[in-house]
Amino acid sequence: MIHDPLSLFQASLEGNDSGTAILCIDSQTKTYEILLQNSIFTKLAKEFDIRFFLKNKIQSNNFETEIIYKVDGKILETSFGNFGYTKGDPKKQYTKFFVRDITIKQKQEEEIAWRLRFELGVASSIQILIQKPSIRESLPQALYQLLYFTEMDSIFFLKHIGSDATESFDIWVNERKSTEFPLLSSKFQNLNWNQEGISRWLHKLKNGKLIYLQKEKALPREKWYFEESKVETMLWIPVHFENQFLGIMGFQKHTPNFVIHHDNLLIFQTVSRWMGLFVQRDKDLTELNRYKSSLESLILERTLDLSRTKEELERAYKAKTEFLAHVSHELRTPLNSIIGFSKLIQLPEEDLTGKEYLNYIYSGGTRLLKMINEILQLMRIESGQIELKITEFKPEDVCRQTLELIQPQADAKRMEIRFYPPIQSNSISSDSGKIQQILLNLLSNAIKYSVHNLIEFHCEWNDSNLLFKVKDFGPGIPDGDQNRIFHSFTRLNDDGKIEGTGLGLSISQGLAEKLGGTIELSSKFGEGSTFTLILPEIRK
C-alpha cells in the first residue's frame, strides 16, 4: 500500500481536469521548486510568465486566487491549496498550484449577463415611453436609460425631416454616460453628406442596412468623423416603419479595442423596430392635430390604431411586470438558499480554498439579491404599489435609530458622523420606516464617496417643513451631472471600486415624493455635497 502523499498524488495527477502542480517553497530564501506537474499544467504554464508570477506571489506571501487576462483574449484562473506532505522537509512549505483555462466559461457568463441587462434596459425604456404622452419629450430619458444598460458610451437619434432632394435631420436625442465623451455635432442637422464624404453611410441606412464601423477600418474620406467626434467604434441603425425611413439611432464607443459580436448586433437591431413604432406614433399624432378639422374619418382610424397599439403595449407591460414578479420569486428563493447554505457549510480548517470559494458564493449572492430587491422596489414605487404606515413620532428618534444602524459602516472607514438634532422637539405624522430607509441611503452614499473622515447629519424645522441634511466633504458633483444624479442606474465617475447599482437615490426620491416631500441636492465640485430631505409636518 502506498502511504506517501506525493506518490498518491502522482497516481491521480493526470486524471485532474485542471493544470495542477506541487510546489516546494522555501519561505526563508523565497524560492520554489516544482516537484510534480501534469500535462495540462505544462501546457498552460507556457501561456504566461509562470516564473515571474510565482516569484511575486511567494515574495509578497499572497496566495489568493487571481484571474489573468491575456492579450490574445484567453482568461486563466490561478489558485493555491494546502498539500500535506509529512515526509517532506519540515522547514519548507508544500502547496498545490492550479491553473485553469476559464475563457469559454467567463465569456458565456458575460454574454448572459449582457443580454439580461439589455433586456431590462429595453423594458425600462418602453415603460417610460408608455407612461408619458409626448414621445419627443420622453425619448431622451428613455434612450438615456437604455444607454446605461449597454457598454456603449453615447447614444443619439436623428429624426429624418428631409426629402430625397434635401436630406435634413433633427437631433431628438443626444446623450452620453459622462461629460468626457463628446456629443454628436449639431452640424448633422443640415449636413451635406455627399460633400463631407460619408454619402455611402446615408445610402446604406436608407436601404435598411446598419453601419458597424471601427476607426481603423474607415475610408480615408470618412476619417474626419472619428477624429472630430473622438469615436473609436460606431453602430448606426436605421429606423423604419412600413418601409418609411424615419431616422438614425446611433450607439458609439469612445474607447479602443471594442468589438460587437454578430449576435449582439441583431439584438441592437430589435431596438430600432420599437423605436420606429413610437416615432411613427408621434408623427401620426402631429398630423392628426394639424388636420383634425377636415380629416375626421382619418383621425378615428388612426385613433383606433393607436388605441390597439396602446393596449398591446399595456399588455406587454403587464406581462413584463408579471414576468419580473415571477422571476424575482424564482431568483430570490434559490438565492436565499444559496446564501444560507453557504454560511451553514462547515469545511475543515485547512481547506482555505474551499472557504474562499464559499465566501465568493456568499458575497456574490448577497450583492445579486440586493440588486434584485432594489429593482423590484423601484418598480413598485413607479407603479404606485407602495403602502404607507402613518404614525406620530419625534424625528430625532428616527435619526438616532438610523445612526445606530449605519455606525458599523462608518466605523469600517473610520469616519465620524456628527449629528445636530432639532432645537425644537416637535412631532411629525408620517411613515418612520420609509424615512429611515431614505436616511440610511443618503448616509451610506456619503460614507462611500467622502474623501474626508467627517460627515454632518442635521435635523431641523423650517416653518411647517422638516429638513434632514446629510453633508459630506467628498469630490462633489459637477453642475452638468446634477440633473441626472437621481436617474435610475446612474453612477458618476464609476471606476468599479464602489459597490452599488445606481438605484439608491432614484428609490429614495420616489419614497420622498410618496411622503409628500422631495430630495434636493446642493454641491460644489471639489468641496462636497449636501442632500436635503424635505418633508411636510403632516402626511395627509
PDB file of N, CA, C and O in Angstrom, residues 304-373:
ATOM      1  N   LEU A 304     -58.031  54.574 -33.429  1.00  0.00           N
ATOM      2  CA  LEU A 304     -58.272  53.164 -33.137  1.00  0.00           C
ATOM      3  C   LEU A 304     -56.974  52.358 -33.236  1.00  0.00           C
ATOM      4  O   LEU A 304     -56.717  51.465 -32.417  1.00  0.00           O
ATOM      5  N   ASP A 305     -56.158  52.690 -34.256  1.00  0.00           N
ATOM      6  CA  ASP A 305     -54.866  52.001 -34.392  1.00  0.00           C
ATOM      7  C   ASP A 305     -53.979  52.257 -33.169  1.00  0.00           C
ATOM      8  O   ASP A 305     -53.338  51.338 -32.642  1.00  0.00           O
ATOM      9  N   LEU A 306     -53.954  53.537 -32.769  1.00  0.00           N
ATOM     10  CA  LEU A 306     -53.139  53.884 -31.614  1.00  0.00           C
ATOM     11  C   LEU A 306     -53.667  53.229 -30.338  1.00  0.00           C
ATOM     12  O   LEU A 306     -52.902  52.832 -29.459  1.00  0.00           O
ATOM     13  N   SER A 307     -55.000  53.153 -30.238  1.00  0.00           N
ATOM     14  CA  SER A 307     -55.597  52.508 -29.068  1.00  0.00           C
ATOM     15  C   SER A 307     -55.202  51.040 -29.003  1.00  0.00           C
ATOM     16  O   SER A 307     -54.861  50.519 -27.938  1.00  0.00           O
ATOM     17  N   ARG A 308     -55.263  50.381 -30.166  1.00  0.00           N
ATOM     18  CA  ARG A 308     -54.859  48.976 -30.192  1.00  0.00           C
ATOM     19  C   ARG A 308     -53.377  48.828 -29.851  1.00  0.00           C
ATOM     20  O   ARG A 308     -52.989  47.907 -29.130  1.00  0.00           O
ATOM     21  N   THR A 309     -52.583  49.760 -30.385  1.00  0.00           N
ATOM     22  CA  THR A 309     -51.153  49.717 -30.072  1.00  0.00           C
ATOM     23  C   THR A 309     -50.914  49.905 -28.587  1.00  0.00           C
ATOM     24  O   THR A 309     -50.094  49.212 -27.964  1.00  0.00           O
ATOM     25  N   LYS A 310     -51.650  50.861 -27.994  1.00  0.00           N
ATOM     26  CA  LYS A 310     -51.511  51.119 -26.563  1.00  0.00           C
ATOM     27  C   LYS A 310     -51.911  49.900 -25.737  1.00  0.00           C
ATOM     28  O   LYS A 310     -51.255  49.541 -24.761  1.00  0.00           O
ATOM     29  N   GLU A 311     -53.013  49.262 -26.154  1.00  0.00           N
ATOM     30  CA  GLU A 311     -53.456  48.073 -25.435  1.00  0.00           C
ATOM     31  C   GLU A 311     -52.420  46.959 -25.528  1.00  0.00           C
ATOM     32  O   GLU A 311     -52.154  46.256 -24.536  1.00  0.00           O
ATOM     33  N   GLU A 312     -51.825  46.812 -26.714  1.00  0.00           N
ATOM     34  CA  GLU A 312     -50.796  45.782 -26.872  1.00  0.00           C
ATOM     35  C   GLU A 312     -49.583  46.085 -26.007  1.00  0.00           C
ATOM     36  O   GLU A 312     -49.010  45.188 -25.382  1.00  0.00           O
ATOM     37  N   LEU A 313     -49.215  47.375 -25.964  1.00  0.00           N
ATOM     38  CA  LEU A 313     -48.069  47.755 -25.140  1.00  0.00           C
ATOM     39  C   LEU A 313     -48.372  47.596 -23.661  1.00  0.00           C
ATOM     40  O   LEU A 313     -47.516  47.198 -22.871  1.00  0.00           O
ATOM     41  N   GLU A 314     -49.630  47.934 -23.277  1.00  0.00           N
ATOM     42  CA  GLU A 314     -50.018  47.760 -21.869  1.00  0.00           C
ATOM     43  C   GLU A 314     -50.036  46.284 -21.492  1.00  0.00           C
ATOM     44  O   GLU A 314     -49.638  45.907 -20.386  1.00  0.00           O
ATOM     45  N   ARG A 315     -50.498  45.442 -22.427  1.00  0.00           N
ATOM     46  CA  ARG A 315     -50.452  44.008 -22.152  1.00  0.00           C
ATOM     47  C   ARG A 315     -49.007  43.536 -22.038  1.00  0.00           C
ATOM     48  O   ARG A 315     -48.684  42.695 -21.200  1.00  0.00           O
ATOM     49  N   ALA A 316     -48.161  44.105 -22.913  1.00  0.00           N
ATOM     50  CA  ALA A 316     -46.744  43.743 -22.835  1.00  0.00           C
ATOM     51  C   ALA A 316     -46.143  44.191 -21.509  1.00  0.00           C
ATOM     52  O   ALA A 316     -45.345  43.475 -20.898  1.00  0.00           O
ATOM     53  N   TYR A 317     -46.541  45.402 -21.060  1.00  0.00           N
ATOM     54  CA  TYR A 317     -46.031  45.892 -19.784  1.00  0.00           C
ATOM     55  C   TYR A 317     -46.538  45.034 -18.625  1.00  0.00           C
ATOM     56  O   TYR A 317     -45.796  44.705 -17.689  1.00  0.00           O
ATOM     57  N   LYS A 318     -47.835  44.643 -18.697  1.00  0.00           N
ATOM     58  CA  LYS A 318     -48.384  43.782 -17.645  1.00  0.00           C
ATOM     59  C   LYS A 318     -47.673  42.435 -17.648  1.00  0.00           C
ATOM     60  O   LYS A 318     -47.339  41.895 -16.581  1.00  0.00           O
ATOM     61  N   ALA A 319     -47.433  41.900 -18.850  1.00  0.00           N
ATOM     62  CA  ALA A 319     -46.726  40.622 -18.936  1.00  0.00           C
ATOM     63  C   ALA A 319     -45.312  40.755 -18.387  1.00  0.00           C
ATOM     64  O   ALA A 319     -44.802  39.851 -17.718  1.00  0.00           O
ATOM     65  N   LYS A 320     -44.673  41.923 -18.681  1.00  0.00           N
ATOM     66  CA  LYS A 320     -43.316  42.143 -18.153  1.00  0.00           C
ATOM     67  C   LYS A 320     -43.323  42.215 -16.639  1.00  0.00           C
ATOM     68  O   LYS A 320     -42.467  41.651 -15.962  1.00  0.00           O
ATOM     69  N   THR A 321     -44.368  42.903 -16.069  1.00  0.00           N
ATOM     70  CA  THR A 321     -44.462  43.014 -14.618  1.00  0.00           C
ATOM     71  C   THR A 321     -44.672  41.644 -13.976  1.00  0.00           C
ATOM     72  O   THR A 321     -44.027  41.296 -12.983  1.00  0.00           O
ATOM     73  N   GLU A 322     -45.600  40.848 -14.578  1.00  0.00           N
ATOM     74  CA  GLU A 322     -45.832  39.509 -14.049  1.00  0.00           C
ATOM     75  C   GLU A 322     -44.590  38.637 -14.205  1.00  0.00           C
ATOM     76  O   GLU A 322     -44.260  37.831 -13.332  1.00  0.00           O
ATOM     77  N   PHE A 323     -43.904  38.825 -15.343  1.00  0.00           N
ATOM     78  CA  PHE A 323     -42.679  38.047 -15.567  1.00  0.00           C
ATOM     79  C   PHE A 323     -41.612  38.383 -14.529  1.00  0.00           C
ATOM     80  O   PHE A 323     -40.975  37.494 -13.959  1.00  0.00           O
ATOM     81  N   LEU A 324     -41.425  39.690 -14.268  1.00  0.00           N
ATOM     82  CA  LEU A 324     -40.421  40.087 -13.290  1.00  0.00           C
ATOM     83  C   LEU A 324     -40.794  39.612 -11.888  1.00  0.00           C
ATOM     84  O   LEU A 324     -39.927  39.210 -11.104  1.00  0.00           O
ATOM     85  N   ALA A 325     -42.103  39.667 -11.568  1.00  0.00           N
ATOM     86  CA  ALA A 325     -42.531  39.180 -10.257  1.00  0.00           C
ATOM     87  C   ALA A 325     -42.245  37.686 -10.133  1.00  0.00           C
ATOM     88  O   ALA A 325     -41.778  37.205  -9.097  1.00  0.00           O
ATOM     89  N   HIS A 326     -42.545  36.943 -11.213  1.00  0.00           N
ATOM     90  CA  HIS A 326     -42.279  35.507 -11.201  1.00  0.00           C
ATOM     91  C   HIS A 326     -40.782  35.229 -11.129  1.00  0.00           C
ATOM     92  O   HIS A 326     -40.332  34.383 -10.359  1.00  0.00           O
ATOM     93  N   VAL A 327     -40.010  35.986 -11.953  1.00  0.00           N
ATOM     94  CA  VAL A 327     -38.556  35.797 -11.959  1.00  0.00           C
ATOM     95  C   VAL A 327     -37.961  36.150 -10.602  1.00  0.00           C
ATOM     96  O   VAL A 327     -37.054  35.491 -10.112  1.00  0.00           O
ATOM     97  N   SER A 328     -38.507  37.212  -9.965  1.00  0.00           N
ATOM     98  CA  SER A 328     -37.981  37.599  -8.656  1.00  0.00           C
ATOM     99  C   SER A 328     -38.167  36.481  -7.645  1.00  0.00           C
ATOM    100  O   SER A 328     -37.298  36.201  -6.828  1.00  0.00           O
ATOM    101  N   HIS A 329     -39.361  35.803  -7.726  1.00  0.00           N
ATOM    102  CA  HIS A 329     -39.596  34.678  -6.822  1.00  0.00           C
ATOM    103  C   HIS A 329     -38.637  33.532  -7.143  1.00  0.00           C
ATOM    104  O   HIS A 329     -38.028  32.939  -6.249  1.00  0.00           O
ATOM    105  N   GLU A 330     -38.525  33.227  -8.452  1.00  0.00           N
ATOM    106  CA  GLU A 330     -37.671  32.116  -8.861  1.00  0.00           C
ATOM    107  C   GLU A 330     -36.200  32.391  -8.581  1.00  0.00           C
ATOM    108  O   GLU A 330     -35.414  31.460  -8.393  1.00  0.00           O
ATOM    109  N   LEU A 331     -35.804  33.682  -8.585  1.00  0.00           N
ATOM    110  CA  LEU A 331     -34.407  34.037  -8.305  1.00  0.00           C
ATOM    111  C   LEU A 331     -34.143  34.145  -6.808  1.00  0.00           C
ATOM    112  O   LEU A 331     -33.156  33.619  -6.303  1.00  0.00           O
ATOM    113  N   ARG A 332     -35.051  34.828  -6.095  1.00  0.00           N
ATOM    114  CA  ARG A 332     -34.780  35.082  -4.684  1.00  0.00           C
ATOM    115  C   ARG A 332     -34.852  33.805  -3.846  1.00  0.00           C
ATOM    116  O   ARG A 332     -34.094  33.656  -2.883  1.00  0.00           O
ATOM    117  N   THR A 333     -35.766  32.875  -4.214  1.00  0.00           N
ATOM    118  CA  THR A 333     -35.878  31.650  -3.424  1.00  0.00           C
ATOM    119  C   THR A 333     -34.580  30.841  -3.457  1.00  0.00           C
ATOM    120  O   THR A 333     -34.017  30.520  -2.400  1.00  0.00           O
ATOM    121  N   PRO A 334     -34.038  30.495  -4.651  1.00  0.00           N
ATOM    122  CA  PRO A 334     -32.761  29.759  -4.633  1.00  0.00           C
ATOM    123  C   PRO A 334     -31.595  30.613  -4.132  1.00  0.00           C
ATOM    124  O   PRO A 334     -30.664  30.090  -3.537  1.00  0.00           O
ATOM    125  N   LEU A 335     -31.643  31.932  -4.377  1.00  0.00           N
ATOM    126  CA  LEU A 335     -30.555  32.782  -3.893  1.00  0.00           C
ATOM    127  C   LEU A 335     -30.495  32.760  -2.369  1.00  0.00           C
ATOM    128  O   LEU A 335     -29.411  32.670  -1.780  1.00  0.00           O
ATOM    129  N   ASN A 336     -31.670  32.869  -1.714  1.00  0.00           N
ATOM    130  CA  ASN A 336     -31.690  32.809  -0.256  1.00  0.00           C
ATOM    131  C   ASN A 336     -31.157  31.466   0.238  1.00  0.00           C
ATOM    132  O   ASN A 336     -30.454  31.393   1.254  1.00  0.00           O
ATOM    133  N   SER A 337     -31.495  30.393  -0.486  1.00  0.00           N
ATOM    134  CA  SER A 337     -30.983  29.080  -0.101  1.00  0.00           C
ATOM    135  C   SER A 337     -29.468  29.016  -0.267  1.00  0.00           C
ATOM    136  O   SER A 337     -28.746  28.514   0.604  1.00  0.00           O
ATOM    137  N   ILE A 338     -28.985  29.539  -1.414  1.00  0.00           N
ATOM    138  CA  ILE A 338     -27.541  29.536  -1.667  1.00  0.00           C
ATOM    139  C   ILE A 338     -26.810  30.335  -0.595  1.00  0.00           C
ATOM    140  O   ILE A 338     -25.787  29.883  -0.039  1.00  0.00           O
ATOM    141  N   ILE A 339     -27.338  31.533  -0.294  1.00  0.00           N
ATOM    142  CA  ILE A 339     -26.690  32.383   0.714  1.00  0.00           C
ATOM    143  C   ILE A 339     -26.717  31.703   2.076  1.00  0.00           C
ATOM    144  O   ILE A 339     -25.721  31.669   2.809  1.00  0.00           O
ATOM    145  N   GLY A 340     -27.883  31.105   2.433  1.00  0.00           N
ATOM    146  CA  GLY A 340     -27.999  30.460   3.737  1.00  0.00           C
ATOM    147  C   GLY A 340     -27.093  29.256   3.866  1.00  0.00           C
ATOM    148  O   GLY A 340     -26.361  29.107   4.860  1.00  0.00           O
ATOM    149  N   PHE A 341     -27.115  28.376   2.855  1.00  0.00           N
ATOM    150  CA  PHE A 341     -26.288  27.176   2.935  1.00  0.00           C
ATOM    151  C   PHE A 341     -24.796  27.498   2.868  1.00  0.00           C
ATOM    152  O   PHE A 341     -23.972  26.774   3.435  1.00  0.00           O
ATOM    153  N   SER A 342     -24.442  28.593   2.163  1.00  0.00           N
ATOM    154  CA  SER A 342     -23.017  28.954   2.110  1.00  0.00           C
ATOM    155  C   SER A 342     -22.485  29.352   3.487  1.00  0.00           C
ATOM    156  O   SER A 342     -21.290  29.245   3.745  1.00  0.00           O
ATOM    157  N   LYS A 343     -23.379  29.828   4.371  1.00  0.00           N
ATOM    158  CA  LYS A 343     -22.966  30.154   5.739  1.00  0.00           C
ATOM    159  C   LYS A 343     -23.024  28.939   6.653  1.00  0.00           C
ATOM    160  O   LYS A 343     -22.346  28.891   7.694  1.00  0.00           O
ATOM    161  N   LEU A 344     -23.862  27.932   6.286  1.00  0.00           N
ATOM    162  CA  LEU A 344     -24.004  26.754   7.137  1.00  0.00           C
ATOM    163  C   LEU A 344     -22.954  25.686   6.848  1.00  0.00           C
ATOM    164  O   LEU A 344     -22.634  24.880   7.719  1.00  0.00           O
ATOM    165  N   ILE A 345     -22.440  25.668   5.608  1.00  0.00           N
ATOM    166  CA  ILE A 345     -21.476  24.627   5.245  1.00  0.00           C
ATOM    167  C   ILE A 345     -20.221  24.750   6.104  1.00  0.00           C
ATOM    168  O   ILE A 345     -19.622  25.825   6.215  1.00  0.00           O
ATOM    169  N   GLN A 346     -19.834  23.665   6.715  1.00  0.00           N
ATOM    170  CA  GLN A 346     -18.638  23.626   7.550  1.00  0.00           C
ATOM    171  C   GLN A 346     -17.534  22.869   6.803  1.00  0.00           C
ATOM    172  O   GLN A 346     -17.706  21.717   6.430  1.00  0.00           O
ATOM    173  N   LEU A 347     -16.429  23.512   6.582  1.00  0.00           N
ATOM    174  CA  LEU A 347     -15.286  22.894   5.917  1.00  0.00           C
ATOM    175  C   LEU A 347     -14.123  22.770   6.900  1.00  0.00           C
ATOM    176  O   LEU A 347     -14.030  23.533   7.872  1.00  0.00           O
ATOM    177  N   PRO A 348     -13.228  21.809   6.653  1.00  0.00           N
ATOM    178  CA  PRO A 348     -12.045  21.691   7.532  1.00  0.00           C
ATOM    179  C   PRO A 348     -11.239  22.988   7.536  1.00  0.00           C
ATOM    180  O   PRO A 348     -11.220  23.732   6.558  1.00  0.00           O
ATOM    181  N   GLU A 349     -10.585  23.229   8.678  1.00  0.00           N
ATOM    182  CA  GLU A 349      -9.817  24.462   8.824  1.00  0.00           C
ATOM    183  C   GLU A 349      -8.740  24.587   7.763  1.00  0.00           C
ATOM    184  O   GLU A 349      -8.400  25.671   7.319  1.00  0.00           O
ATOM    185  N   GLU A 350      -8.194  23.434   7.319  1.00  0.00           N
ATOM    186  CA  GLU A 350      -7.089  23.507   6.360  1.00  0.00           C
ATOM    187  C   GLU A 350      -7.556  23.742   4.918  1.00  0.00           C
ATOM    188  O   GLU A 350      -6.756  24.020   4.040  1.00  0.00           O
ATOM    189  N   ASP A 351      -8.862  23.635   4.666  1.00  0.00           N
ATOM    190  CA  ASP A 351      -9.380  23.827   3.314  1.00  0.00           C
ATOM    191  C   ASP A 351      -9.620  25.317   3.053  1.00  0.00           C
ATOM    192  O   ASP A 351     -10.749  25.788   2.987  1.00  0.00           O
ATOM    193  N   LEU A 352      -8.538  26.053   2.886  1.00  0.00           N
ATOM    194  CA  LEU A 352      -8.654  27.509   2.694  1.00  0.00           C
ATOM    195  C   LEU A 352      -9.296  27.850   1.357  1.00  0.00           C
ATOM    196  O   LEU A 352     -10.063  28.806   1.247  1.00  0.00           O
ATOM    197  N   THR A 353      -8.982  27.044   0.323  1.00  0.00           N
ATOM    198  CA  THR A 353      -9.555  27.315  -0.997  1.00  0.00           C
ATOM    199  C   THR A 353     -11.063  27.159  -0.973  1.00  0.00           C
ATOM    200  O   THR A 353     -11.809  27.979  -1.505  1.00  0.00           O
ATOM    201  N   GLY A 354     -11.534  26.082  -0.320  1.00  0.00           N
ATOM    202  CA  GLY A 354     -12.978  25.872  -0.225  1.00  0.00           C
ATOM    203  C   GLY A 354     -13.666  26.996   0.516  1.00  0.00           C
ATOM    204  O   GLY A 354     -14.728  27.466   0.125  1.00  0.00           O
ATOM    205  N   LYS A 355     -13.065  27.451   1.619  1.00  0.00           N
ATOM    206  CA  LYS A 355     -13.658  28.554   2.376  1.00  0.00           C
ATOM    207  C   LYS A 355     -13.673  29.843   1.555  1.00  0.00           C
ATOM    208  O   LYS A 355     -14.606  30.640   1.632  1.00  0.00           O
ATOM    209  N   GLU A 356     -12.612  30.012   0.763  1.00  0.00           N
ATOM    210  CA  GLU A 356     -12.561  31.210  -0.079  1.00  0.00           C
ATOM    211  C   GLU A 356     -13.676  31.184  -1.116  1.00  0.00           C
ATOM    212  O   GLU A 356     -14.352  32.184  -1.359  1.00  0.00           O
ATOM    213  N   TYR A 357     -13.921  30.001  -1.721  1.00  0.00           N
ATOM    214  CA  TYR A 357     -14.985  29.879  -2.706  1.00  0.00           C
ATOM    215  C   TYR A 357     -16.350  30.084  -2.062  1.00  0.00           C
ATOM    216  O   TYR A 357     -17.254  30.698  -2.658  1.00  0.00           O
ATOM    217  N   LEU A 358     -16.536  29.572  -0.838  1.00  0.00           N
ATOM    218  CA  LEU A 358     -17.798  29.794  -0.125  1.00  0.00           C
ATOM    219  C   LEU A 358     -18.030  31.278   0.113  1.00  0.00           C
ATOM    220  O   LEU A 358     -19.152  31.775   0.005  1.00  0.00           O
ATOM    221  N   ASN A 359     -16.951  31.990   0.440  1.00  0.00           N
ATOM    222  CA  ASN A 359     -17.084  33.438   0.658  1.00  0.00           C
ATOM    223  C   ASN A 359     -17.465  34.153  -0.625  1.00  0.00           C
ATOM    224  O   ASN A 359     -18.272  35.083  -0.625  1.00  0.00           O
ATOM    225  N   TYR A 360     -16.906  33.682  -1.785  1.00  0.00           N
ATOM    226  CA  TYR A 360     -17.277  34.263  -3.078  1.00  0.00           C
ATOM    227  C   TYR A 360     -18.769  34.034  -3.335  1.00  0.00           C
ATOM    228  O   TYR A 360     -19.480  34.931  -3.807  1.00  0.00           O
ATOM    229  N   ILE A 361     -19.248  32.797  -3.034  1.00  0.00           N
ATOM    230  CA  ILE A 361     -20.660  32.477  -3.246  1.00  0.00           C
ATOM    231  C   ILE A 361     -21.537  33.380  -2.386  1.00  0.00           C
ATOM    232  O   ILE A 361     -22.542  33.941  -2.847  1.00  0.00           O
ATOM    233  N   TYR A 362     -21.164  33.548  -1.118  1.00  0.00           N
ATOM    234  CA  TYR A 362     -21.978  34.344  -0.199  1.00  0.00           C
ATOM    235  C   TYR A 362     -22.014  35.815  -0.606  1.00  0.00           C
ATOM    236  O   TYR A 362     -23.084  36.418  -0.704  1.00  0.00           O
ATOM    237  N   SER A 363     -20.830  36.401  -0.864  1.00  0.00           N
ATOM    238  CA  SER A 363     -20.791  37.832  -1.199  1.00  0.00           C
ATOM    239  C   SER A 363     -21.452  38.107  -2.541  1.00  0.00           C
ATOM    240  O   SER A 363     -22.192  39.073  -2.696  1.00  0.00           O
ATOM    241  N   GLY A 364     -21.211  37.232  -3.535  1.00  0.00           N
ATOM    242  CA  GLY A 364     -21.851  37.425  -4.839  1.00  0.00           C
ATOM    243  C   GLY A 364     -23.352  37.258  -4.756  1.00  0.00           C
ATOM    244  O   GLY A 364     -24.107  38.000  -5.378  1.00  0.00           O
ATOM    245  N   GLY A 365     -23.814  36.287  -3.966  1.00  0.00           N
ATOM    246  CA  GLY A 365     -25.255  36.075  -3.807  1.00  0.00           C
ATOM    247  C   GLY A 365     -25.949  37.240  -3.139  1.00  0.00           C
ATOM    248  O   GLY A 365     -27.028  37.659  -3.548  1.00  0.00           O
ATOM    249  N   THR A 366     -25.328  37.788  -2.088  1.00  0.00           N
ATOM    250  CA  THR A 366     -25.943  38.917  -1.386  1.00  0.00           C
ATOM    251  C   THR A 366     -25.998  40.152  -2.270  1.00  0.00           C
ATOM    252  O   THR A 366     -26.985  40.892  -2.246  1.00  0.00           O
ATOM    253  N   ARG A 367     -24.954  40.399  -3.075  1.00  0.00           N
ATOM    254  CA  ARG A 367     -24.976  41.561  -3.983  1.00  0.00           C
ATOM    255  C   ARG A 367     -26.076  41.402  -5.027  1.00  0.00           C
ATOM    256  O   ARG A 367     -26.803  42.351  -5.334  1.00  0.00           O
ATOM    257  N   LEU A 368     -26.204  40.203  -5.597  1.00  0.00           N
ATOM    258  CA  LEU A 368     -27.230  39.975  -6.609  1.00  0.00           C
ATOM    259  C   LEU A 368     -28.622  40.087  -6.005  1.00  0.00           C
ATOM    260  O   LEU A 368     -29.532  40.664  -6.599  1.00  0.00           O
ATOM    261  N   LEU A 369     -28.809  39.560  -4.783  1.00  0.00           N
ATOM    262  CA  LEU A 369     -30.116  39.648  -4.123  1.00  0.00           C
ATOM    263  C   LEU A 369     -30.476  41.093  -3.828  1.00  0.00           C
ATOM    264  O   LEU A 369     -31.627  41.499  -3.990  1.00  0.00           O
ATOM    265  N   LYS A 370     -29.475  41.898  -3.418  1.00  0.00           N
ATOM    266  CA  LYS A 370     -29.744  43.310  -3.152  1.00  0.00           C
ATOM    267  C   LYS A 370     -30.170  44.033  -4.421  1.00  0.00           C
ATOM    268  O   LYS A 370     -31.108  44.834  -4.404  1.00  0.00           O
ATOM    269  N   MET A 371     -29.504  43.732  -5.548  1.00  0.00           N
ATOM    270  CA  MET A 371     -29.847  44.385  -6.811  1.00  0.00           C
ATOM    271  C   MET A 371     -31.268  44.006  -7.243  1.00  0.00           C
ATOM    272  O   MET A 371     -32.048  44.863  -7.681  1.00  0.00           O
ATOM    273  N   ILE A 372     -31.642  42.716  -7.109  1.00  0.00           N
ATOM    274  CA  ILE A 372     -32.982  42.275  -7.476  1.00  0.00           C
ATOM    275  C   ILE A 372     -34.023  42.982  -6.620  1.00  0.00           C
ATOM    276  O   ILE A 372     -35.044  43.479  -7.115  1.00  0.00           O
ATOM    277  N   ASN A 373     -33.784  43.069  -5.299  1.00  0.00           N
ATOM    278  CA  ASN A 373     -34.739  43.728  -4.398  1.00  0.00           C
ATOM    279  C   ASN A 373     -34.897  45.205  -4.743  1.00  0.00           C
ATOM    280  O   ASN A 373     -35.998  45.754  -4.699  1.00  0.00           O
TER     281      ASN A 373
END
